[in-house]
Amino acid sequence: NLQSATLLHVSAICDLQIVQRKRTKNTTTMTMMTEDSSAEHSTTRTSSQQPIWEGIAGTTGGSFFRAPSWVDQSKPPGVTSQAPSLKDNPKWMELFSGIFIIYSPNLVWLTIALIVYFYFPYDYEVAKKWESEFSVWIAKRTVLNLTLVFGYDGFWHVSLYRLGWGKRPFNPSRQYRVGKVIHNAYYSALGTLQWTIWEALFVYSYATGRLPYLSDEEAFASAWGLAQFAAWFAIVPLFREVHFYFAHRLIHMRALYKYIHSLHHRNTDVEPFSGVCMHPIEHMFYFTSVAPALYFYATPFGFLWNGIHLILSPGASHSGYEDHWHSDQYHYLHHRYFECNYGTPSFVLDSIFGTFRDRMTDKYDTYSGEGEGVGAITANVHDKNASLVGGLPNWDQVVFNILFCVISPMVLVEALLTKEGGPNNARIVAAVITLGPIIGSTALLLLTSSARKRHQQGGLRRELSYPFHKETLIGSLGLHVIVGFILTAVPIYHIVHMALSDPGDSAYFTAREIIFTVFG
């Protein structure tokens, strides 16, 4: 009897352990299913899914150096399809509620922007005249902006490429080249300098009444003013998403790509300093993302926050690594294959127009564009062009650079300092700065391509509009060209015209008059 009781007791214990193990296994399975569902279908945080602090500032598991949750780390870097994680995008509730700011890298950039705005404020008194005191302020601002860019990009470059905090490079066989980093840092410095010039133009326009703005005193005097100030937290990154897509598509038109955007695409295997490594004319188009500050009664913080986003956000997204805080497989594929992923994952514009590639592979389920395939060997050859030394540029590139990177800026500076010629001169200079690169690049492209070559490659249409040559002018091609032109070229014209014109003659006042006329 004692033995029977003992056996029964042991059997009961074993049965209990089996039940507990099944329960543990089922709980683990359900947890994994919940995590997969959260990563694949939604980023909305609820108490039933994950802690509220999970994903803050775009982190994964509280770390800045982990791959995004949708990445299958059993596969090589870049091979996991991004399509399932994006199929519910855009997530309108998160975007319009502003919650995306908290759960994305935007939180870090916004914090930096607020620190810069309040601790290094714009000096409107000094900016009222183009004199030596204002020049000193511009010089100090240049140092500040260079410190921000090189500090931020330098952190990601050193941590990933020198300290080895990233373990999953998109290109495992990459060879580190100091010359490439110097090349990228040089053009990043030029972009930072140009951004400082944009700041000077806007601060001068604020200070002289050429551009009305919501002052801090007005913003913080009431709840409505505070709401207007805070609204720009979300407006800036959302507008950046739309602007980037259409501006990016525009500069992939063959003429603009050849003379301007191809410099940025020397990097087929990107690193942090390649983010704002651009031709100076591309910088000019890129910075037109500040357009909302030009056309709306806005706080200068909205302008500055846009600029901080423009000069910092490309750094980590061009890291070349899969396992960190702002890993960007989406844009890495654009650099690797050239003619895809013109926008960002937040919106579905690439999916709508057939230019979305979901992973690094020769078989594409999501891409229906007309870009030619780019093999690994070709990509490596292009990447070696990211150097300040080597062969001399072609004569047409030299002509383009002299006309629009030397002569045009000299004309603008002369016009700013003298203010001669009145309104007509302002319009002419603004038109030259705006349309010159577009007309000049098109003319040089036609001059350097023979009629025979154009005929062999598919005619003038293909020559001018590749890789969008099969799109219809009254359709996708026309839509992208018109919207891209409105978002990039038009603001340049209005900014130059505003700086050269008398107070009260800026585009802001014209837009206000139109609105009052239409709506009474």
PDB file of N, CA, C and O in Angstrom, residues 323-394:
ATOM      1  N   ASP A 323      21.340  46.922 -37.713  1.00  0.00           N
ATOM      2  CA  ASP A 323      21.007  46.730 -36.300  1.00  0.00           C
ATOM      3  C   ASP A 323      21.331  47.968 -35.461  1.00  0.00           C
ATOM      4  O   ASP A 323      22.269  47.983 -34.669  1.00  0.00           O
ATOM      5  N   HIS A 324      20.542  49.002 -35.645  1.00  0.00           N
ATOM      6  CA  HIS A 324      20.646  50.164 -34.758  1.00  0.00           C
ATOM      7  C   HIS A 324      19.354  50.957 -34.829  1.00  0.00           C
ATOM      8  O   HIS A 324      18.428  50.631 -35.570  1.00  0.00           O
ATOM      9  N   TRP A 325      19.326  52.023 -34.081  1.00  0.00           N
ATOM     10  CA  TRP A 325      18.135  52.825 -33.778  1.00  0.00           C
ATOM     11  C   TRP A 325      17.412  53.368 -35.002  1.00  0.00           C
ATOM     12  O   TRP A 325      16.199  53.387 -35.052  1.00  0.00           O
ATOM     13  N   HIS A 326      18.133  53.820 -36.016  1.00  0.00           N
ATOM     14  CA  HIS A 326      17.487  54.399 -37.196  1.00  0.00           C
ATOM     15  C   HIS A 326      17.900  53.634 -38.448  1.00  0.00           C
ATOM     16  O   HIS A 326      18.115  54.234 -39.501  1.00  0.00           O
ATOM     17  N   SER A 327      18.018  52.341 -38.321  1.00  0.00           N
ATOM     18  CA  SER A 327      18.353  51.518 -39.478  1.00  0.00           C
ATOM     19  C   SER A 327      17.326  51.744 -40.582  1.00  0.00           C
ATOM     20  O   SER A 327      16.130  51.765 -40.324  1.00  0.00           O
ATOM     21  N   ASP A 328      17.823  51.929 -41.807  1.00  0.00           N
ATOM     22  CA  ASP A 328      16.909  52.284 -42.899  1.00  0.00           C
ATOM     23  C   ASP A 328      17.182  51.398 -44.110  1.00  0.00           C
ATOM     24  O   ASP A 328      17.831  51.814 -45.062  1.00  0.00           O
ATOM     25  N   GLN A 329      16.662  50.174 -44.071  1.00  0.00           N
ATOM     26  CA  GLN A 329      16.800  49.266 -45.209  1.00  0.00           C
ATOM     27  C   GLN A 329      16.126  49.863 -46.441  1.00  0.00           C
ATOM     28  O   GLN A 329      16.610  49.711 -47.566  1.00  0.00           O
ATOM     29  N   TYR A 330      15.023  50.551 -46.211  1.00  0.00           N
ATOM     30  CA  TYR A 330      14.236  51.144 -47.301  1.00  0.00           C
ATOM     31  C   TYR A 330      15.119  52.044 -48.171  1.00  0.00           C
ATOM     32  O   TYR A 330      15.153  51.920 -49.394  1.00  0.00           O
ATOM     33  N   HIS A 331      15.843  52.958 -47.532  1.00  0.00           N
ATOM     34  CA  HIS A 331      16.664  53.900 -48.299  1.00  0.00           C
ATOM     35  C   HIS A 331      17.984  53.276 -48.739  1.00  0.00           C
ATOM     36  O   HIS A 331      18.550  53.682 -49.758  1.00  0.00           O
ATOM     37  N   TYR A 332      18.478  52.305 -47.981  1.00  0.00           N
ATOM     38  CA  TYR A 332      19.702  51.622 -48.416  1.00  0.00           C
ATOM     39  C   TYR A 332      19.476  50.957 -49.772  1.00  0.00           C
ATOM     40  O   TYR A 332      20.352  50.974 -50.642  1.00  0.00           O
ATOM     41  N   LEU A 333      18.300  50.380 -49.962  1.00  0.00           N
ATOM     42  CA  LEU A 333      17.982  49.753 -51.245  1.00  0.00           C
ATOM     43  C   LEU A 333      17.962  50.783 -52.368  1.00  0.00           C
ATOM     44  O   LEU A 333      18.317  50.479 -53.504  1.00  0.00           O
ATOM     45  N   HIS A 334      17.561  52.010 -52.055  1.00  0.00           N
ATOM     46  CA  HIS A 334      17.578  53.057 -53.077  1.00  0.00           C
ATOM     47  C   HIS A 334      19.008  53.324 -53.548  1.00  0.00           C
ATOM     48  O   HIS A 334      19.266  53.472 -54.745  1.00  0.00           O
ATOM     49  N   HIS A 335      19.941  53.394 -52.627  1.00  0.00           N
ATOM     50  CA  HIS A 335      21.336  53.629 -53.011  1.00  0.00           C
ATOM     51  C   HIS A 335      21.931  52.415 -53.719  1.00  0.00           C
ATOM     52  O   HIS A 335      22.757  52.564 -54.618  1.00  0.00           O
ATOM     53  N   ARG A 336      21.502  51.241 -53.322  1.00  0.00           N
ATOM     54  CA  ARG A 336      22.051  50.024 -53.927  1.00  0.00           C
ATOM     55  C   ARG A 336      21.528  49.801 -55.346  1.00  0.00           C
ATOM     56  O   ARG A 336      22.267  49.377 -56.243  1.00  0.00           O
ATOM     57  N   TYR A 337      20.238  50.117 -55.571  1.00  0.00           N
ATOM     58  CA  TYR A 337      19.623  49.827 -56.874  1.00  0.00           C
ATOM     59  C   TYR A 337      19.235  51.086 -57.661  1.00  0.00           C
ATOM     60  O   TYR A 337      18.725  50.962 -58.777  1.00  0.00           O
ATOM     61  N   PHE A 338      19.403  52.261 -57.090  1.00  0.00           N
ATOM     62  CA  PHE A 338      19.212  53.547 -57.750  1.00  0.00           C
ATOM     63  C   PHE A 338      17.751  53.928 -58.001  1.00  0.00           C
ATOM     64  O   PHE A 338      17.316  54.973 -57.554  1.00  0.00           O
ATOM     65  N   GLU A 339      17.012  53.139 -58.756  1.00  0.00           N
ATOM     66  CA  GLU A 339      15.707  53.582 -59.251  1.00  0.00           C
ATOM     67  C   GLU A 339      14.551  52.923 -58.500  1.00  0.00           C
ATOM     68  O   GLU A 339      13.717  52.230 -59.074  1.00  0.00           O
ATOM     69  N   CYS A 340      14.512  53.132 -57.201  1.00  0.00           N
ATOM     70  CA  CYS A 340      13.425  52.586 -56.375  1.00  0.00           C
ATOM     71  C   CYS A 340      13.395  53.351 -55.052  1.00  0.00           C
ATOM     72  O   CYS A 340      14.316  54.108 -54.734  1.00  0.00           O
ATOM     73  N   ASN A 341      12.339  53.163 -54.281  1.00  0.00           N
ATOM     74  CA  ASN A 341      12.241  53.683 -52.915  1.00  0.00           C
ATOM     75  C   ASN A 341      12.635  55.163 -52.827  1.00  0.00           C
ATOM     76  O   ASN A 341      13.538  55.538 -52.072  1.00  0.00           O
ATOM     77  N   TYR A 342      11.924  56.000 -53.561  1.00  0.00           N
ATOM     78  CA  TYR A 342      12.228  57.431 -53.574  1.00  0.00           C
ATOM     79  C   TYR A 342      11.747  58.118 -52.297  1.00  0.00           C
ATOM     80  O   TYR A 342      12.255  59.180 -51.942  1.00  0.00           O
ATOM     81  N   GLY A 343      10.784  57.542 -51.648  1.00  0.00           N
ATOM     82  CA  GLY A 343      10.220  58.162 -50.457  1.00  0.00           C
ATOM     83  C   GLY A 343      10.686  57.505 -49.177  1.00  0.00           C
ATOM     84  O   GLY A 343      11.849  57.128 -49.033  1.00  0.00           O
ATOM     85  N   THR A 344       9.769  57.354 -48.236  1.00  0.00           N
ATOM     86  CA  THR A 344      10.055  56.771 -46.931  1.00  0.00           C
ATOM     87  C   THR A 344       8.996  55.716 -46.618  1.00  0.00           C
ATOM     88  O   THR A 344       7.944  55.668 -47.268  1.00  0.00           O
ATOM     89  N   PRO A 345       9.240  54.879 -45.605  1.00  0.00           N
ATOM     90  CA  PRO A 345       8.268  53.826 -45.294  1.00  0.00           C
ATOM     91  C   PRO A 345       6.947  54.319 -44.709  1.00  0.00           C
ATOM     92  O   PRO A 345       5.969  53.585 -44.703  1.00  0.00           O
ATOM     93  N   SER A 346       6.923  55.544 -44.197  1.00  0.00           N
ATOM     94  CA  SER A 346       5.721  56.019 -43.511  1.00  0.00           C
ATOM     95  C   SER A 346       4.521  56.129 -44.436  1.00  0.00           C
ATOM     96  O   SER A 346       3.387  55.902 -44.026  1.00  0.00           O
ATOM     97  N   PHE A 347       4.766  56.516 -45.693  1.00  0.00           N
ATOM     98  CA  PHE A 347       3.686  56.641 -46.664  1.00  0.00           C
ATOM     99  C   PHE A 347       3.845  55.560 -47.736  1.00  0.00           C
ATOM    100  O   PHE A 347       4.880  54.905 -47.828  1.00  0.00           O
ATOM    101  N   VAL A 348       2.838  55.415 -48.575  1.00  0.00           N
ATOM    102  CA  VAL A 348       2.819  54.305 -49.539  1.00  0.00           C
ATOM    103  C   VAL A 348       3.013  54.792 -50.970  1.00  0.00           C
ATOM    104  O   VAL A 348       2.620  54.126 -51.918  1.00  0.00           O
ATOM    105  N   LEU A 349       3.634  55.950 -51.145  1.00  0.00           N
ATOM    106  CA  LEU A 349       3.745  56.528 -52.484  1.00  0.00           C
ATOM    107  C   LEU A 349       4.543  55.648 -53.434  1.00  0.00           C
ATOM    108  O   LEU A 349       4.187  55.497 -54.605  1.00  0.00           O
ATOM    109  N   ASP A 350       5.630  55.042 -52.965  1.00  0.00           N
ATOM    110  CA  ASP A 350       6.390  54.138 -53.827  1.00  0.00           C
ATOM    111  C   ASP A 350       5.569  52.913 -54.203  1.00  0.00           C
ATOM    112  O   ASP A 350       5.662  52.417 -55.332  1.00  0.00           O
ATOM    113  N   SER A 351       4.779  52.423 -53.287  1.00  0.00           N
ATOM    114  CA  SER A 351       3.927  51.268 -53.595  1.00  0.00           C
ATOM    115  C   SER A 351       2.862  51.642 -54.626  1.00  0.00           C
ATOM    116  O   SER A 351       2.571  50.866 -55.541  1.00  0.00           O
ATOM    117  N   ILE A 352       2.304  52.829 -54.499  1.00  0.00           N
ATOM    118  CA  ILE A 352       1.264  53.277 -55.423  1.00  0.00           C
ATOM    119  C   ILE A 352       1.811  53.383 -56.844  1.00  0.00           C
ATOM    120  O   ILE A 352       1.157  52.970 -57.812  1.00  0.00           O
ATOM    121  N   PHE A 353       3.026  53.910 -56.979  1.00  0.00           N
ATOM    122  CA  PHE A 353       3.587  54.159 -58.310  1.00  0.00           C
ATOM    123  C   PHE A 353       4.567  53.082 -58.761  1.00  0.00           C
ATOM    124  O   PHE A 353       5.272  53.256 -59.756  1.00  0.00           O
ATOM    125  N   GLY A 354       4.598  51.954 -58.055  1.00  0.00           N
ATOM    126  CA  GLY A 354       5.340  50.781 -58.522  1.00  0.00           C
ATOM    127  C   GLY A 354       6.841  50.852 -58.370  1.00  0.00           C
ATOM    128  O   GLY A 354       7.565  50.120 -59.057  1.00  0.00           O
ATOM    129  N   THR A 355       7.358  51.706 -57.476  1.00  0.00           N
ATOM    130  CA  THR A 355       8.810  51.840 -57.330  1.00  0.00           C
ATOM    131  C   THR A 355       9.303  51.347 -55.973  1.00  0.00           C
ATOM    132  O   THR A 355      10.371  51.747 -55.515  1.00  0.00           O
ATOM    133  N   PHE A 356       8.546  50.464 -55.336  1.00  0.00           N
ATOM    134  CA  PHE A 356       8.930  49.936 -54.026  1.00  0.00           C
ATOM    135  C   PHE A 356       9.674  48.618 -54.178  1.00  0.00           C
ATOM    136  O   PHE A 356       9.186  47.689 -54.804  1.00  0.00           O
ATOM    137  N   ARG A 357      10.868  48.557 -53.625  1.00  0.00           N
ATOM    138  CA  ARG A 357      11.617  47.292 -53.483  1.00  0.00           C
ATOM    139  C   ARG A 357      11.642  46.954 -52.005  1.00  0.00           C
ATOM    140  O   ARG A 357      11.966  47.796 -51.170  1.00  0.00           O
ATOM    141  N   ASP A 358      11.333  45.700 -51.679  1.00  0.00           N
ATOM    142  CA  ASP A 358      11.164  45.334 -50.278  1.00  0.00           C
ATOM    143  C   ASP A 358      12.401  44.721 -49.637  1.00  0.00           C
ATOM    144  O   ASP A 358      12.516  44.670 -48.421  1.00  0.00           O
ATOM    145  N   ARG A 359      13.387  44.264 -50.463  1.00  0.00           N
ATOM    146  CA  ARG A 359      14.559  43.608 -49.887  1.00  0.00           C
ATOM    147  C   ARG A 359      15.656  43.500 -50.941  1.00  0.00           C
ATOM    148  O   ARG A 359      15.427  43.779 -52.121  1.00  0.00           O
ATOM    149  N   MET A 360      16.830  43.076 -50.509  1.00  0.00           N
ATOM    150  CA  MET A 360      17.955  42.904 -51.423  1.00  0.00           C
ATOM    151  C   MET A 360      17.853  41.535 -52.088  1.00  0.00           C
ATOM    152  O   MET A 360      18.144  40.509 -51.470  1.00  0.00           O
ATOM    153  N   THR A 361      17.412  41.552 -53.336  1.00  0.00           N
ATOM    154  CA  THR A 361      17.260  40.306 -54.080  1.00  0.00           C
ATOM    155  C   THR A 361      17.155  40.638 -55.565  1.00  0.00           C
ATOM    156  O   THR A 361      16.835  41.772 -55.936  1.00  0.00           O
ATOM    157  N   ASP A 362      17.421  39.666 -56.398  1.00  0.00           N
ATOM    158  CA  ASP A 362      17.288  39.864 -57.842  1.00  0.00           C
ATOM    159  C   ASP A 362      15.870  39.581 -58.323  1.00  0.00           C
ATOM    160  O   ASP A 362      15.554  39.809 -59.487  1.00  0.00           O
ATOM    161  N   LYS A 363      15.020  39.067 -57.445  1.00  0.00           N
ATOM    162  CA  LYS A 363      13.637  38.784 -57.802  1.00  0.00           C
ATOM    163  C   LYS A 363      12.741  39.729 -57.003  1.00  0.00           C
ATOM    164  O   LYS A 363      12.751  39.712 -55.782  1.00  0.00           O
ATOM    165  N   TYR A 364      11.960  40.534 -57.712  1.00  0.00           N
ATOM    166  CA  TYR A 364      11.177  41.556 -57.047  1.00  0.00           C
ATOM    167  C   TYR A 364       9.691  41.296 -57.211  1.00  0.00           C
ATOM    168  O   TYR A 364       9.185  41.240 -58.328  1.00  0.00           O
ATOM    169  N   ASP A 365       9.037  41.178 -56.072  1.00  0.00           N
ATOM    170  CA  ASP A 365       7.590  40.986 -56.096  1.00  0.00           C
ATOM    171  C   ASP A 365       6.862  42.328 -56.025  1.00  0.00           C
ATOM    172  O   ASP A 365       5.676  42.415 -56.348  1.00  0.00           O
ATOM    173  N   THR A 366       7.560  43.372 -55.596  1.00  0.00           N
ATOM    174  CA  THR A 366       6.885  44.640 -55.323  1.00  0.00           C
ATOM    175  C   THR A 366       7.284  45.743 -56.284  1.00  0.00           C
ATOM    176  O   THR A 366       6.712  46.821 -56.241  1.00  0.00           O
ATOM    177  N   TYR A 367       8.269  45.524 -57.165  1.00  0.00           N
ATOM    178  CA  TYR A 367       8.792  46.579 -58.035  1.00  0.00           C
ATOM    179  C   TYR A 367       8.302  46.403 -59.467  1.00  0.00           C
ATOM    180  O   TYR A 367       8.405  45.323 -60.035  1.00  0.00           O
ATOM    181  N   SER A 368       7.771  47.490 -60.043  1.00  0.00           N
ATOM    182  CA  SER A 368       7.316  47.430 -61.434  1.00  0.00           C
ATOM    183  C   SER A 368       7.796  48.636 -62.224  1.00  0.00           C
ATOM    184  O   SER A 368       7.244  48.966 -63.258  1.00  0.00           O
ATOM    185  N   GLY A 369       8.845  49.319 -61.719  1.00  0.00           N
ATOM    186  CA  GLY A 369       9.406  50.473 -62.411  1.00  0.00           C
ATOM    187  C   GLY A 369      10.241  50.055 -63.602  1.00  0.00           C
ATOM    188  O   GLY A 369      10.413  48.870 -63.899  1.00  0.00           O
ATOM    189  N   GLU A 370      10.815  51.056 -64.285  1.00  0.00           N
ATOM    190  CA  GLU A 370      11.556  50.810 -65.514  1.00  0.00           C
ATOM    191  C   GLU A 370      13.063  50.979 -65.348  1.00  0.00           C
ATOM    192  O   GLU A 370      13.797  51.042 -66.313  1.00  0.00           O
ATOM    193  N   GLY A 371      13.542  51.075 -64.105  1.00  0.00           N
ATOM    194  CA  GLY A 371      14.970  51.206 -63.876  1.00  0.00           C
ATOM    195  C   GLY A 371      15.702  49.929 -64.251  1.00  0.00           C
ATOM    196  O   GLY A 371      15.207  48.819 -64.047  1.00  0.00           O
ATOM    197  N   GLU A 372      16.884  50.069 -64.827  1.00  0.00           N
ATOM    198  CA  GLU A 372      17.671  48.912 -65.211  1.00  0.00           C
ATOM    199  C   GLU A 372      18.322  48.288 -63.976  1.00  0.00           C
ATOM    200  O   GLU A 372      18.680  48.982 -63.035  1.00  0.00           O
ATOM    201  N   GLY A 373      18.481  46.977 -63.985  1.00  0.00           N
ATOM    202  CA  GLY A 373      19.072  46.290 -62.857  1.00  0.00           C
ATOM    203  C   GLY A 373      20.518  46.709 -62.627  1.00  0.00           C
ATOM    204  O   GLY A 373      21.262  46.965 -63.561  1.00  0.00           O
ATOM    205  N   VAL A 374      20.919  46.787 -61.369  1.00  0.00           N
ATOM    206  CA  VAL A 374      22.285  47.165 -61.007  1.00  0.00           C
ATOM    207  C   VAL A 374      22.892  46.015 -60.220  1.00  0.00           C
ATOM    208  O   VAL A 374      22.466  45.726 -59.096  1.00  0.00           O
ATOM    209  N   GLY A 375      23.875  45.343 -60.798  1.00  0.00           N
ATOM    210  CA  GLY A 375      24.520  44.222 -60.137  1.00  0.00           C
ATOM    211  C   GLY A 375      25.517  44.672 -59.092  1.00  0.00           C
ATOM    212  O   GLY A 375      25.867  45.853 -58.990  1.00  0.00           O
ATOM    213  N   ALA A 376      26.008  43.715 -58.309  1.00  0.00           N
ATOM    214  CA  ALA A 376      26.931  44.027 -57.218  1.00  0.00           C
ATOM    215  C   ALA A 376      28.234  44.625 -57.735  1.00  0.00           C
ATOM    216  O   ALA A 376      28.786  45.552 -57.137  1.00  0.00           O
ATOM    217  N   ILE A 377      28.736  44.109 -58.861  1.00  0.00           N
ATOM    218  CA  ILE A 377      29.998  44.621 -59.408  1.00  0.00           C
ATOM    219  C   ILE A 377      29.837  46.081 -59.832  1.00  0.00           C
ATOM    220  O   ILE A 377      30.671  46.944 -59.513  1.00  0.00           O
ATOM    221  N   THR A 378      28.751  46.386 -60.540  1.00  0.00           N
ATOM    222  CA  THR A 378      28.489  47.762 -60.965  1.00  0.00           C
ATOM    223  C   THR A 378      28.337  48.688 -59.767  1.00  0.00           C
ATOM    224  O   THR A 378      28.842  49.823 -59.763  1.00  0.00           O
ATOM    225  N   ALA A 379      27.655  48.218 -58.730  1.00  0.00           N
ATOM    226  CA  ALA A 379      27.461  49.026 -57.528  1.00  0.00           C
ATOM    227  C   ALA A 379      28.797  49.350 -56.866  1.00  0.00           C
ATOM    228  O   ALA A 379      29.034  50.477 -56.420  1.00  0.00           O
ATOM    229  N   ASN A 380      29.710  48.383 -56.817  1.00  0.00           N
ATOM    230  CA  ASN A 380      31.027  48.614 -56.217  1.00  0.00           C
ATOM    231  C   ASN A 380      31.851  49.604 -57.032  1.00  0.00           C
ATOM    232  O   ASN A 380      32.593  50.418 -56.479  1.00  0.00           O
ATOM    233  N   VAL A 381      31.729  49.541 -58.353  1.00  0.00           N
ATOM    234  CA  VAL A 381      32.445  50.485 -59.212  1.00  0.00           C
ATOM    235  C   VAL A 381      31.960  51.910 -58.942  1.00  0.00           C
ATOM    236  O   VAL A 381      32.761  52.845 -58.813  1.00  0.00           O
ATOM    237  N   HIS A 382      30.643  52.082 -58.846  1.00  0.00           N
ATOM    238  CA  HIS A 382      30.088  53.400 -58.547  1.00  0.00           C
ATOM    239  C   HIS A 382      30.585  53.904 -57.193  1.00  0.00           C
ATOM    240  O   HIS A 382      30.912  55.081 -57.034  1.00  0.00           O
ATOM    241  N   ASP A 383      30.630  53.029 -56.206  1.00  0.00           N
ATOM    242  CA  ASP A 383      30.995  53.429 -54.851  1.00  0.00           C
ATOM    243  C   ASP A 383      32.420  53.970 -54.788  1.00  0.00           C
ATOM    244  O   ASP A 383      32.719  54.851 -53.981  1.00  0.00           O
ATOM    245  N   LYS A 384      33.298  53.455 -55.630  1.00  0.00           N
ATOM    246  CA  LYS A 384      34.689  53.922 -55.646  1.00  0.00           C
ATOM    247  C   LYS A 384      34.811  55.340 -56.193  1.00  0.00           C
ATOM    248  O   LYS A 384      35.866  55.972 -56.050  1.00  0.00           O
ATOM    249  N   ASN A 385      33.749  55.856 -56.814  1.00  0.00           N
ATOM    250  CA  ASN A 385      33.770  57.232 -57.303  1.00  0.00           C
ATOM    251  C   ASN A 385      33.613  58.245 -56.174  1.00  0.00           C
ATOM    252  O   ASN A 385      33.788  59.446 -56.393  1.00  0.00           O
ATOM    253  N   ALA A 386      33.251  57.758 -54.980  1.00  0.00           N
ATOM    254  CA  ALA A 386      33.113  58.656 -53.828  1.00  0.00           C
ATOM    255  C   ALA A 386      34.510  59.007 -53.314  1.00  0.00           C
ATOM    256  O   ALA A 386      35.000  58.469 -52.321  1.00  0.00           O
ATOM    257  N   SER A 387      35.160  59.931 -53.998  1.00  0.00           N
ATOM    258  CA  SER A 387      36.525  60.328 -53.657  1.00  0.00           C
ATOM    259  C   SER A 387      36.780  61.728 -54.208  1.00  0.00           C
ATOM    260  O   SER A 387      36.249  62.108 -55.259  1.00  0.00           O
ATOM    261  N   LEU A 388      37.587  62.504 -53.482  1.00  0.00           N
ATOM    262  CA  LEU A 388      37.932  63.845 -53.937  1.00  0.00           C
ATOM    263  C   LEU A 388      39.117  63.844 -54.889  1.00  0.00           C
ATOM    264  O   LEU A 388      39.435  64.876 -55.488  1.00  0.00           O
ATOM    265  N   VAL A 389      39.776  62.707 -55.004  1.00  0.00           N
ATOM    266  CA  VAL A 389      40.908  62.595 -55.923  1.00  0.00           C
ATOM    267  C   VAL A 389      40.559  61.597 -57.018  1.00  0.00           C
ATOM    268  O   VAL A 389      39.706  60.733 -56.846  1.00  0.00           O
ATOM    269  N   GLY A 390      41.209  61.713 -58.135  1.00  0.00           N
ATOM    270  CA  GLY A 390      40.921  60.825 -59.254  1.00  0.00           C
ATOM    271  C   GLY A 390      40.852  61.606 -60.543  1.00  0.00           C
ATOM    272  O   GLY A 390      41.452  62.679 -60.684  1.00  0.00           O
ATOM    273  N   GLY A 391      40.083  61.097 -61.474  1.00  0.00           N
ATOM    274  CA  GLY A 391      39.975  61.745 -62.778  1.00  0.00           C
ATOM    275  C   GLY A 391      39.260  63.085 -62.717  1.00  0.00           C
ATOM    276  O   GLY A 391      38.457  63.341 -61.816  1.00  0.00           O
ATOM    277  N   LEU A 392      39.574  63.951 -63.667  1.00  0.00           N
ATOM    278  CA  LEU A 392      38.925  65.256 -63.753  1.00  0.00           C
ATOM    279  C   LEU A 392      37.490  65.109 -64.252  1.00  0.00           C
ATOM    280  O   LEU A 392      37.189  64.201 -65.030  1.00  0.00           O
ATOM    281  N   PRO A 393      36.584  65.987 -63.819  1.00  0.00           N
ATOM    282  CA  PRO A 393      35.196  65.917 -64.307  1.00  0.00           C
ATOM    283  C   PRO A 393      35.129  66.287 -65.783  1.00  0.00           C
ATOM    284  O   PRO A 393      36.011  66.970 -66.318  1.00  0.00           O
ATOM    285  N   ASN A 394      34.074  65.851 -66.460  1.00  0.00           N
ATOM    286  CA  ASN A 394      33.860  66.208 -67.859  1.00  0.00           C
ATOM    287  C   ASN A 394      33.646  67.712 -68.000  1.00  0.00           C
ATOM    288  O   ASN A 394      33.214  68.391 -67.056  1.00  0.00           O
TER     289      ASN A 394
END
